[in-house]
Amino acid sequence: MKDELDFDSAGAEQPAPLEATYTEDEIRTVGWLEHIRMRPGMYIGKLGDGSEDDDGIYVLLKEVIDNSIDEFMMGYGKQIDIQISDDGAISVRDFGRGIPLGKLVEAVSQINTSGKFDTKAFQKSVGLNGVGLKAVNALSSEFEVRAVRDGQMKTARFRDGVLTDASPVLPTDEPNGTFVYFKPDTTIFPAFHYRDEPVEKLIKNFTYLNTGLAIYLNGKRYVSRRGLFDLLTQRLTHDPLYPIIHLKGDDIEIAITHANQYGEEFYSFVNGQYTPQGGTHLTAFKEAVSRTLKDFFGRNFEYSDIRNGMVAAVAIRVQDPVFESQTKTKLGSREMSKDGPTVAKFISDFVKKDLDDYLHRDLSVAEVILKKIQESERNRKAMAGVTKIAKERAKKVNLHNRKLIDCNIHLSDARGSEEKKLASSIFLTEGDSAGGSITKVRDADTQAVFMLRGKPLNTYGVTQKVLYENEEFNLLQAALNLEDGIDGLRYNNVIIATDADVDGMHIRLLLITFFLQFFPDLIKKGHVYVLQTPLFRVRNRLTSKRSGKARKGPDEDTVYCYTDDERIAAIERLGANAEITRFKGLGEISPEEFRGFIGPDMRLDRVTLRKEDGVDELLEFYMGKNTMERQNFIIDNLVIEDDSQIS
């Protein structure tokens, strides 16, 4: 071993250098097109296949719509038409000014070419760096752009980012605007598909932030007249304690209410762009609201008590916004404009005056808010001793050895890349057996494992005191770093990995109940998933001694089946040689087999929460004390599984 190591000046062992040349030949310059196709993640975040809301295909759609939104913000075009076909091709037609015809090709194919560098033409725009449409073009197998201006039209077509045809300027009677057609490249987005839910959520957000704009998706009309008021109305899953406070000013809009729920729930936007990771504007807004309410009541309330149960949204418009990545999920700007106030002062001044004025005008709302804050304060003080003991107990338990197998980006306390942070996951497993299998083959950099012991507590209707006194959930809160809300969440993805049997389903439901009751924002912000693992393994009994490693493709000898239909199809293909194994639990799946189920292609179902779900009624029925009613429901809906063919 010593022969392979060297020592640095501090005496630390260093690996021997790799045998590789590093000459002028290794240094090269790539064009914009090659760079985008080579490093797409730099421009659109993670790639994905469309199963997740933040997959790259939705960023492509958003980048195109952003340009149409910018036209609307400048006062041109009150309608956007979007068509999504079954094969994933998309067209977007706006009725703005249209891209200047003489620069049409350059605007979609030359990096850092944009009309938005001139703030006179585009003020408080979303996209200012001249990248968006170029990235869409580069990552599409087919791309077409058509601009119409004052009775004239020009069209350009591309394939894999390369210009194939550009028409001359022609006369037309079409209204002004821009038409963009693109189809994501399947070599970059294999087997992709657009799902209705994230597309609809994206479009609704655009309408909430641009009141009066009508967006048509495959003929269905979306429009908002009350902006953030409409957004909060849709996001609330519990009845508000008082009517939503909705205030608007120049370049700012806010909406605030409280509900009977734990924690706080905030949504933030910049120039019509949803910023799920917040940024300087969200930090300033939370501080301003807390301080204004504290000053209004003249009480020394803690900010956590003021914001407990609060559901709120803020939208601002900034000149030349600075985002922390090309995907624009977090604002980094500290000034509203070159000569204007800071973001913090701008928001603080507005909230201090307008929210304070509102509360003085409507003392009945102020009274409800005061009672809610006082209730939160009483509960916190009553919990003080319990939480202190619970936290001390969590520290005494050797968490990293007994329950939690952490990932390297946390063990090393390293900042890590933003991409790795977004990819960080924790698997909540049913017992040590399944946890051990996952631990052996996980990506140790980004995947952690928390091993549950038996069935956790049914938390429906219990108080926080009971929660902290329960060792399982106390340790889970500590592992996730949730005691002070989801802002400190250590893992971007919380994955429930339980057996696909009755007990596993029950544990899954108990965990989801815990999150719904005490951390609903964790689900609303899309952090909770359920891991889908195969129910069956069907393989050729003549070659069954081969490695159990997951293999894909119709000609392989082993097929992992997630449904009965997949099992039947596999049996029909293999015929008399088919050997069928029913996995009764995750612990029965070997570590080597598990490798394929938690890798890049793992199947995850995101747990979602919408107003129309009626979560209160659902929890009361399935997790409440109506035992006989629930038993009758189970009996009426019981399905008997036929295991006659399963070995």
Coordinates of N, CA and C in Angstrom, one line a residue, residues 179-345:
F179 N -44.3 32.1 -32.3 CA -44.7 30.7 -32.3 C -43.4 29.9 -32.1
V180 N -43.4 29.0 -31.1 CA -42.2 28.1 -30.9 C -42.8 26.7 -30.8
Y181 N -42.1 25.8 -31.6 CA -42.4 24.4 -31.6 C -41.1 23.6 -31.3
F182 N -41.2 22.7 -30.3 CA -40.0 21.9 -30.0 C -40.4 20.5 -29.6
K183 N -39.5 19.6 -29.8 CA -39.7 18.2 -29.3 C -38.4 17.8 -28.6
P184 N -38.4 17.5 -27.3 CA -37.2 17.2 -26.6 C -36.5 15.9 -27.2
D185 N -35.2 16.0 -27.3 CA -34.3 15.0 -27.9 C -34.4 13.7 -27.0
T186 N -34.8 12.6 -27.6 CA -34.9 11.3 -26.8 C -33.6 10.7 -26.5
T187 N -32.5 11.2 -27.1 CA -31.2 10.7 -26.7 C -30.7 11.4 -25.4
I188 N -31.3 12.5 -25.1 CA -31.0 13.2 -23.9 C -32.1 12.9 -22.8
F189 N -33.3 12.8 -23.3 CA -34.5 12.5 -22.4 C -35.1 11.2 -22.8
P190 N -34.5 10.1 -22.5 CA -35.1 8.8 -23.0 C -36.4 8.5 -22.3
A191 N -37.3 8.0 -23.1 CA -38.7 7.6 -22.6 C -39.3 8.7 -21.7
F192 N -39.2 10.0 -22.1 CA -39.8 11.0 -21.4 C -41.3 11.1 -21.7
H193 N -42.0 11.7 -20.7 CA -43.4 12.0 -20.9 C -43.8 13.2 -20.1
Y194 N -44.7 14.0 -20.6 CA -45.2 15.2 -19.9 C -46.4 14.7 -19.1
R195 N -46.4 15.0 -17.8 CA -47.5 14.7 -16.9 C -48.4 15.9 -16.7
D196 N -49.7 15.7 -16.6 CA -50.7 16.8 -16.5 C -50.4 17.7 -15.3
E197 N -50.2 17.0 -14.1 CA -50.1 17.8 -12.9 C -49.0 18.9 -12.8
P198 N -47.8 18.5 -13.1 CA -46.7 19.6 -13.1 C -46.9 20.7 -14.1
V199 N -47.5 20.3 -15.3 CA -47.7 21.3 -16.3 C -48.8 22.2 -15.9
E200 N -49.9 21.7 -15.3 CA -51.0 22.5 -14.9 C -50.5 23.4 -13.7
K201 N -49.7 22.9 -12.8 CA -49.2 23.7 -11.7 C -48.4 24.9 -12.2
L202 N -47.5 24.6 -13.2 CA -46.7 25.6 -13.8 C -47.5 26.7 -14.4
I203 N -48.5 26.3 -15.2 CA -49.4 27.3 -15.8 C -50.2 28.1 -14.8
K204 N -50.7 27.5 -13.8 CA -51.5 28.2 -12.8 C -50.6 29.2 -12.1
N205 N -49.4 28.9 -11.8 CA -48.5 29.8 -11.2 C -48.3 31.1 -12.1
F206 N -48.2 30.8 -13.4 CA -48.0 32.0 -14.3 C -49.3 32.9 -14.3
T207 N -50.4 32.3 -14.2 CA -51.7 33.1 -14.2 C -51.8 33.8 -12.9
Y208 N -51.5 33.2 -11.7 CA -51.5 33.8 -10.4 C -50.7 35.1 -10.4
L209 N -49.5 35.0 -11.1 CA -48.6 36.1 -11.0 C -48.8 37.1 -12.1
N210 N -49.7 36.9 -13.0 CA -50.0 37.8 -14.1 C -51.5 37.9 -14.3
T211 N -52.1 38.6 -13.4 CA -53.6 38.6 -13.4 C -54.1 39.2 -14.7
G212 N -55.1 38.6 -15.3 CA -55.6 39.0 -16.6 C -55.1 38.3 -17.7
L213 N -54.0 37.5 -17.6 CA -53.4 36.7 -18.6 C -54.2 35.4 -18.8
A214 N -54.6 35.1 -20.0 CA -55.3 33.8 -20.3 C -54.3 32.9 -20.9
I215 N -54.1 31.7 -20.3 CA -53.3 30.7 -20.9 C -54.2 29.5 -21.3
Y216 N -54.1 29.1 -22.5 CA -54.9 27.9 -23.0 C -54.0 26.7 -23.2
L217 N -54.3 25.6 -22.4 CA -53.5 24.4 -22.5 C -54.4 23.4 -23.2
N218 N -54.0 23.0 -24.4 CA -54.8 22.1 -25.2 C -56.3 22.4 -25.2
G219 N -56.6 23.7 -25.3 CA -57.9 24.3 -25.3 C -58.5 24.6 -24.0
K220 N -58.0 24.2 -22.9 CA -58.5 24.5 -21.6 C -58.0 25.9 -21.1
R221 N -58.8 26.7 -20.6 CA -58.5 28.1 -20.3 C -58.1 28.2 -18.8
Y222 N -57.0 28.9 -18.5 CA -56.6 29.2 -17.2 C -56.4 30.7 -17.1
V223 N -57.0 31.3 -16.0 CA -56.9 32.7 -15.8 C -57.1 33.0 -14.3
S224 N -56.5 34.1 -13.8 CA -56.6 34.5 -12.4 C -57.0 36.0 -12.4
R225 N -57.9 36.3 -11.6 CA -58.3 37.7 -11.4 C -57.8 38.3 -10.1
R226 N -57.5 37.4 -9.1 CA -57.1 37.9 -7.8 C -55.7 37.6 -7.4
G227 N -54.9 37.1 -8.4 CA -53.5 36.8 -8.1 C -53.2 35.9 -7.0
L228 N -52.4 36.4 -6.0 CA -51.9 35.5 -4.9 C -53.1 35.1 -4.0
F229 N -54.2 35.9 -4.0 CA -55.4 35.5 -3.3 C -55.8 34.1 -3.8
D230 N -55.9 34.0 -5.1 CA -56.3 32.7 -5.8 C -55.3 31.6 -5.5
L231 N -54.0 32.0 -5.5 CA -53.0 31.0 -5.2 C -53.2 30.4 -3.8
L232 N -53.3 31.3 -2.8 CA -53.4 30.8 -1.5 C -54.7 30.0 -1.3
T233 N -55.8 30.4 -1.9 CA -57.1 29.7 -1.8 C -56.9 28.3 -2.3
Q234 N -56.1 28.1 -3.4 CA -55.9 26.8 -3.9 C -54.9 25.9 -3.1
R235 N -54.0 26.6 -2.4 CA -52.9 25.9 -1.7 C -53.4 25.4 -0.3
L236 N -54.4 26.1 0.3 CA -54.9 25.8 1.6 C -55.5 24.5 1.7
T237 N -55.1 23.6 2.6 CA -55.7 22.3 2.8 C -56.5 22.3 4.1
H238 N -56.4 23.3 4.9 CA -57.3 23.5 6.0 C -58.0 24.9 5.9
D239 N -59.2 25.0 6.5 CA -59.9 26.2 6.4 C -59.1 27.4 7.1
P240 N -59.0 28.5 6.5 CA -58.3 29.7 7.1 C -59.0 30.2 8.3
L241 N -58.3 30.6 9.3 CA -58.9 31.2 10.5 C -59.5 32.5 10.3
Y242 N -59.1 33.2 9.3 CA -59.7 34.5 9.0 C -59.5 34.7 7.5
P243 N -60.3 35.7 6.9 CA -60.2 35.9 5.4 C -58.7 36.2 5.0
I244 N -58.3 35.8 3.9 CA -57.0 36.0 3.4 C -56.7 37.5 3.3
I245 N -55.6 38.0 3.9 CA -55.2 39.4 3.7 C -54.4 39.5 2.4
H246 N -55.0 40.3 1.5 CA -54.4 40.4 0.1 C -54.0 41.8 -0.1
L247 N -52.7 42.1 -0.2 CA -52.3 43.5 -0.4 C -51.4 43.6 -1.6
K248 N -51.5 44.7 -2.4 CA -50.7 44.9 -3.6 C -50.2 46.3 -3.6
G249 N -49.0 46.5 -4.1 CA -48.3 47.8 -4.3 C -47.5 47.7 -5.6
D250 N -46.8 48.8 -5.9 CA -45.9 48.8 -7.0 C -44.8 47.8 -6.9
D251 N -44.8 46.8 -7.8 CA -43.8 45.7 -7.8 C -43.8 44.8 -6.6
I252 N -44.9 44.7 -5.9 CA -45.0 43.8 -4.8 C -46.5 43.4 -4.6
E253 N -46.7 42.1 -4.2 CA -48.0 41.6 -3.9 C -47.8 40.6 -2.8
I254 N -48.7 40.6 -1.7 CA -48.6 39.6 -0.7 C -50.0 39.1 -0.3
A255 N -50.0 37.9 0.2 CA -51.2 37.3 0.7 C -50.9 36.5 2.0
I256 N -51.7 36.6 3.0 CA -51.4 36.0 4.3 C -52.7 35.5 5.0
T257 N -52.6 34.4 5.7 CA -53.6 33.9 6.6 C -53.0 32.9 7.5
H258 N -53.8 32.5 8.5 CA -53.3 31.4 9.4 C -54.4 30.2 9.3
A259 N -53.9 29.0 9.6 CA -54.8 27.9 9.6 C -54.4 27.0 10.8
N260 N -55.3 26.1 11.1 CA -55.0 25.2 12.3 C -54.1 24.1 11.8
Q261 N -52.9 24.4 11.6 CA -51.9 23.4 11.2 C -50.5 23.8 11.8
Y262 N -49.6 22.8 11.9 CA -48.3 23.0 12.5 C -47.4 23.6 11.4
G263 N -46.4 24.4 11.9 CA -45.4 24.9 11.1 C -45.8 26.1 10.3
E264 N -45.1 26.5 9.3 CA -45.3 27.6 8.4 C -45.2 27.2 7.0
E265 N -45.9 27.9 6.1 CA -46.0 27.6 4.7 C -45.9 28.8 3.9
F266 N -44.8 29.0 3.1 CA -44.6 30.2 2.4 C -44.3 29.8 0.9
Y267 N -44.8 30.7 0.0 CA -44.6 30.6 -1.4 C -44.0 32.0 -1.9
S268 N -43.0 31.9 -2.7 CA -42.3 33.2 -3.1 C -42.1 33.2 -4.7
F269 N -42.2 34.4 -5.2 CA -42.1 34.6 -6.7 C -41.3 35.8 -7.0
V270 N -40.6 35.8 -8.1 CA -39.8 37.0 -8.6 C -40.1 37.1 -10.1
N271 N -40.6 38.3 -10.5 CA -40.9 38.5 -11.9 C -41.7 37.4 -12.5
G272 N -42.7 36.9 -11.8 CA -43.5 35.9 -12.3 C -42.9 34.5 -12.2
Q273 N -41.7 34.4 -11.6 CA -41.0 33.1 -11.6 C -41.1 32.5 -10.2
Y274 N -41.6 31.3 -10.1 CA -41.7 30.6 -8.8 C -40.3 30.3 -8.3
T275 N -40.0 30.6 -7.0 CA -38.7 30.4 -6.5 C -38.9 29.4 -5.3
P276 N -38.9 28.1 -5.5 CA -39.2 27.1 -4.5 C -38.2 27.1 -3.4
Q277 N -36.9 27.5 -3.7 CA -35.9 27.6 -2.7 C -35.8 29.0 -2.0
G278 N -36.7 29.8 -2.3 CA -36.8 31.1 -1.7 C -35.7 32.1 -2.1
G279 N -35.0 32.6 -1.2 CA -33.9 33.6 -1.5 C -34.1 34.8 -0.6
T280 N -33.4 35.9 -1.1 CA -33.4 37.2 -0.3 C -34.8 37.7 -0.1
H281 N -35.6 37.6 -1.1 CA -37.0 38.2 -0.9 C -37.8 37.4 0.1
L282 N -37.7 36.1 0.1 CA -38.5 35.3 1.1 C -38.0 35.6 2.5
T283 N -36.7 35.6 2.7 CA -36.1 35.9 4.0 C -36.6 37.2 4.5
A284 N -36.6 38.2 3.6 CA -37.0 39.6 4.0 C -38.5 39.6 4.4
F285 N -39.3 38.9 3.6 CA -40.7 38.9 3.8 C -41.1 38.2 5.2
K286 N -40.5 37.1 5.5 CA -40.8 36.4 6.7 C -40.4 37.3 7.9
E287 N -39.2 37.9 7.8 CA -38.8 38.8 8.9 C -39.7 40.0 9.0
A288 N -40.1 40.6 7.9 CA -41.0 41.8 7.9 C -42.4 41.5 8.5
V289 N -43.0 40.4 8.1 CA -44.3 40.0 8.6 C -44.2 39.8 10.1
S290 N -43.2 39.0 10.6 CA -43.0 38.7 12.0 C -42.9 40.0 12.8
R291 N -42.0 40.9 12.4 CA -41.7 42.1 13.1 C -42.9 43.0 13.1
T292 N -43.6 43.1 12.0 CA -44.8 44.0 12.0 C -45.9 43.5 12.9
L293 N -46.2 42.2 13.0 CA -47.2 41.7 13.9 C -46.7 41.9 15.3
K294 N -45.5 41.6 15.6 CA -44.9 41.8 16.9 C -45.1 43.2 17.4
D295 N -44.8 44.2 16.5 CA -44.9 45.6 16.9 C -46.4 46.0 17.0
F296 N -47.2 45.5 16.2 CA -48.6 45.8 16.2 C -49.3 45.5 17.5
F297 N -49.0 44.3 18.0 CA -49.6 43.8 19.3 C -48.8 44.3 20.5
G298 N -47.6 44.8 20.3 CA -46.8 45.4 21.4 C -46.4 44.3 22.4
R299 N -46.3 43.1 21.9 CA -45.9 42.0 22.8 C -44.5 41.4 22.3
N300 N -43.8 40.9 23.3 CA -42.5 40.3 22.9 C -42.7 38.9 22.4
F301 N -43.5 38.7 21.4 CA -43.7 37.3 20.9 C -42.5 36.8 20.1
E302 N -42.3 35.5 20.2 CA -41.2 34.9 19.4 C -41.7 34.8 17.9
Y303 N -40.8 34.9 17.0 CA -41.2 34.8 15.6 C -41.8 33.5 15.2
S304 N -41.3 32.4 15.9 CA -41.8 31.1 15.6 C -43.3 31.0 16.0
D305 N -43.7 31.6 17.1 CA -45.1 31.6 17.5 C -45.9 32.4 16.5
I306 N -45.4 33.5 16.1 CA -46.2 34.4 15.1 C -46.4 33.6 13.8
R307 N -45.4 32.9 13.4 CA -45.6 32.2 12.0 C -46.1 30.8 12.1
N308 N -46.3 30.3 13.3 CA -46.9 28.9 13.4 C -48.3 28.9 12.8
G309 N -48.5 28.0 11.8 CA -49.8 28.0 11.2 C -50.0 29.0 10.1
M310 N -49.0 29.8 9.9 CA -49.2 30.8 8.8 C -49.0 30.3 7.4
V311 N -49.9 30.7 6.5 CA -49.8 30.3 5.1 C -49.7 31.6 4.3
A312 N -48.6 31.9 3.6 CA -48.5 33.2 3.0 C -47.7 33.1 1.7
A313 N -47.8 34.1 0.9 CA -47.1 34.2 -0.4 C -46.7 35.6 -0.7
V314 N -45.5 35.8 -1.3 CA -45.0 37.1 -1.7 C -44.5 37.0 -3.1
A315 N -44.8 38.1 -3.9 CA -44.3 38.2 -5.3 C -43.7 39.6 -5.4
I316 N -42.5 39.7 -6.0 CA -41.9 41.0 -6.2 C -41.4 41.1 -7.7
R317 N -41.2 42.3 -8.1 CA -40.6 42.5 -9.5 C -39.3 43.2 -9.3
V318 N -38.2 42.7 -9.8 CA -36.9 43.2 -9.6 C -36.3 43.5 -11.0
Q319 N -35.6 44.6 -11.1 CA -34.9 44.9 -12.3 C -33.5 44.2 -12.3
D320 N -33.2 43.5 -13.4 CA -32.0 42.7 -13.5 C -31.8 41.7 -12.3
P321 N -32.8 40.8 -12.1 CA -32.7 39.8 -11.0 C -31.5 38.9 -11.1
V322 N -30.9 38.6 -10.0 CA -29.7 37.6 -10.0 C -30.2 36.4 -9.3
F323 N -30.3 35.3 -10.1 CA -30.6 34.0 -9.5 C -29.4 33.2 -9.3
E324 N -29.5 32.2 -8.4 CA -28.3 31.4 -8.0 C -28.1 30.3 -8.9
S325 N -28.9 30.1 -9.9 CA -28.7 29.0 -11.0 C -29.5 29.4 -12.2
Q326 N -29.2 28.8 -13.3 CA -29.9 29.0 -14.6 C -31.4 28.6 -14.4
T327 N -31.7 27.7 -13.5 CA -33.1 27.2 -13.4 C -33.9 28.2 -12.5
K328 N -33.3 29.2 -12.0 CA -33.9 30.4 -11.3 C -34.8 29.9 -10.1
T329 N -34.3 29.0 -9.3 CA -35.1 28.5 -8.2 C -34.9 29.3 -6.9
K330 N -33.8 30.2 -6.8 CA -33.5 30.9 -5.6 C -32.9 32.3 -6.0
L331 N -33.5 33.3 -5.4 CA -33.1 34.7 -5.7 C -31.9 35.1 -4.9
G332 N -30.9 35.7 -5.6 CA -29.7 36.1 -4.9 C -29.6 37.6 -4.8
S333 N -30.5 38.3 -5.6 CA -30.4 39.8 -5.6 C -30.6 40.4 -4.2
R334 N -29.8 41.5 -4.0 CA -30.0 42.2 -2.8 C -30.5 43.6 -3.0
E335 N -30.5 44.1 -4.3 CA -31.1 45.4 -4.6 C -32.3 45.2 -5.6
M336 N -33.2 46.1 -5.4 CA -34.4 46.1 -6.3 C -34.0 46.5 -7.7
S337 N -33.1 47.5 -7.8 CA -32.6 48.0 -9.1 C -31.3 48.7 -8.8
K338 N -30.7 49.2 -9.9 CA -29.4 49.8 -9.7 C -29.4 51.0 -8.7
D339 N -30.3 51.8 -8.8 CA -30.4 53.0 -7.9 C -31.5 52.9 -6.8
G340 N -32.1 51.8 -6.7 CA -33.2 51.6 -5.8 C -32.8 51.1 -4.5
P341 N -33.8 50.8 -3.6 CA -33.6 50.3 -2.3 C -33.2 48.8 -2.3
T342 N -32.7 48.3 -1.2 CA -32.4 46.9 -1.1 C -33.7 46.1 -1.1
V343 N -33.7 44.8 -1.5 CA -34.9 44.0 -1.4 C -35.5 44.0 -0.1
A344 N -34.6 43.8 1.0 CA -35.1 43.7 2.4 C -35.8 45.0 2.8
K345 N -35.3 46.2 2.4 CA -35.9 47.5 2.8 C -37.2 47.7 2.1

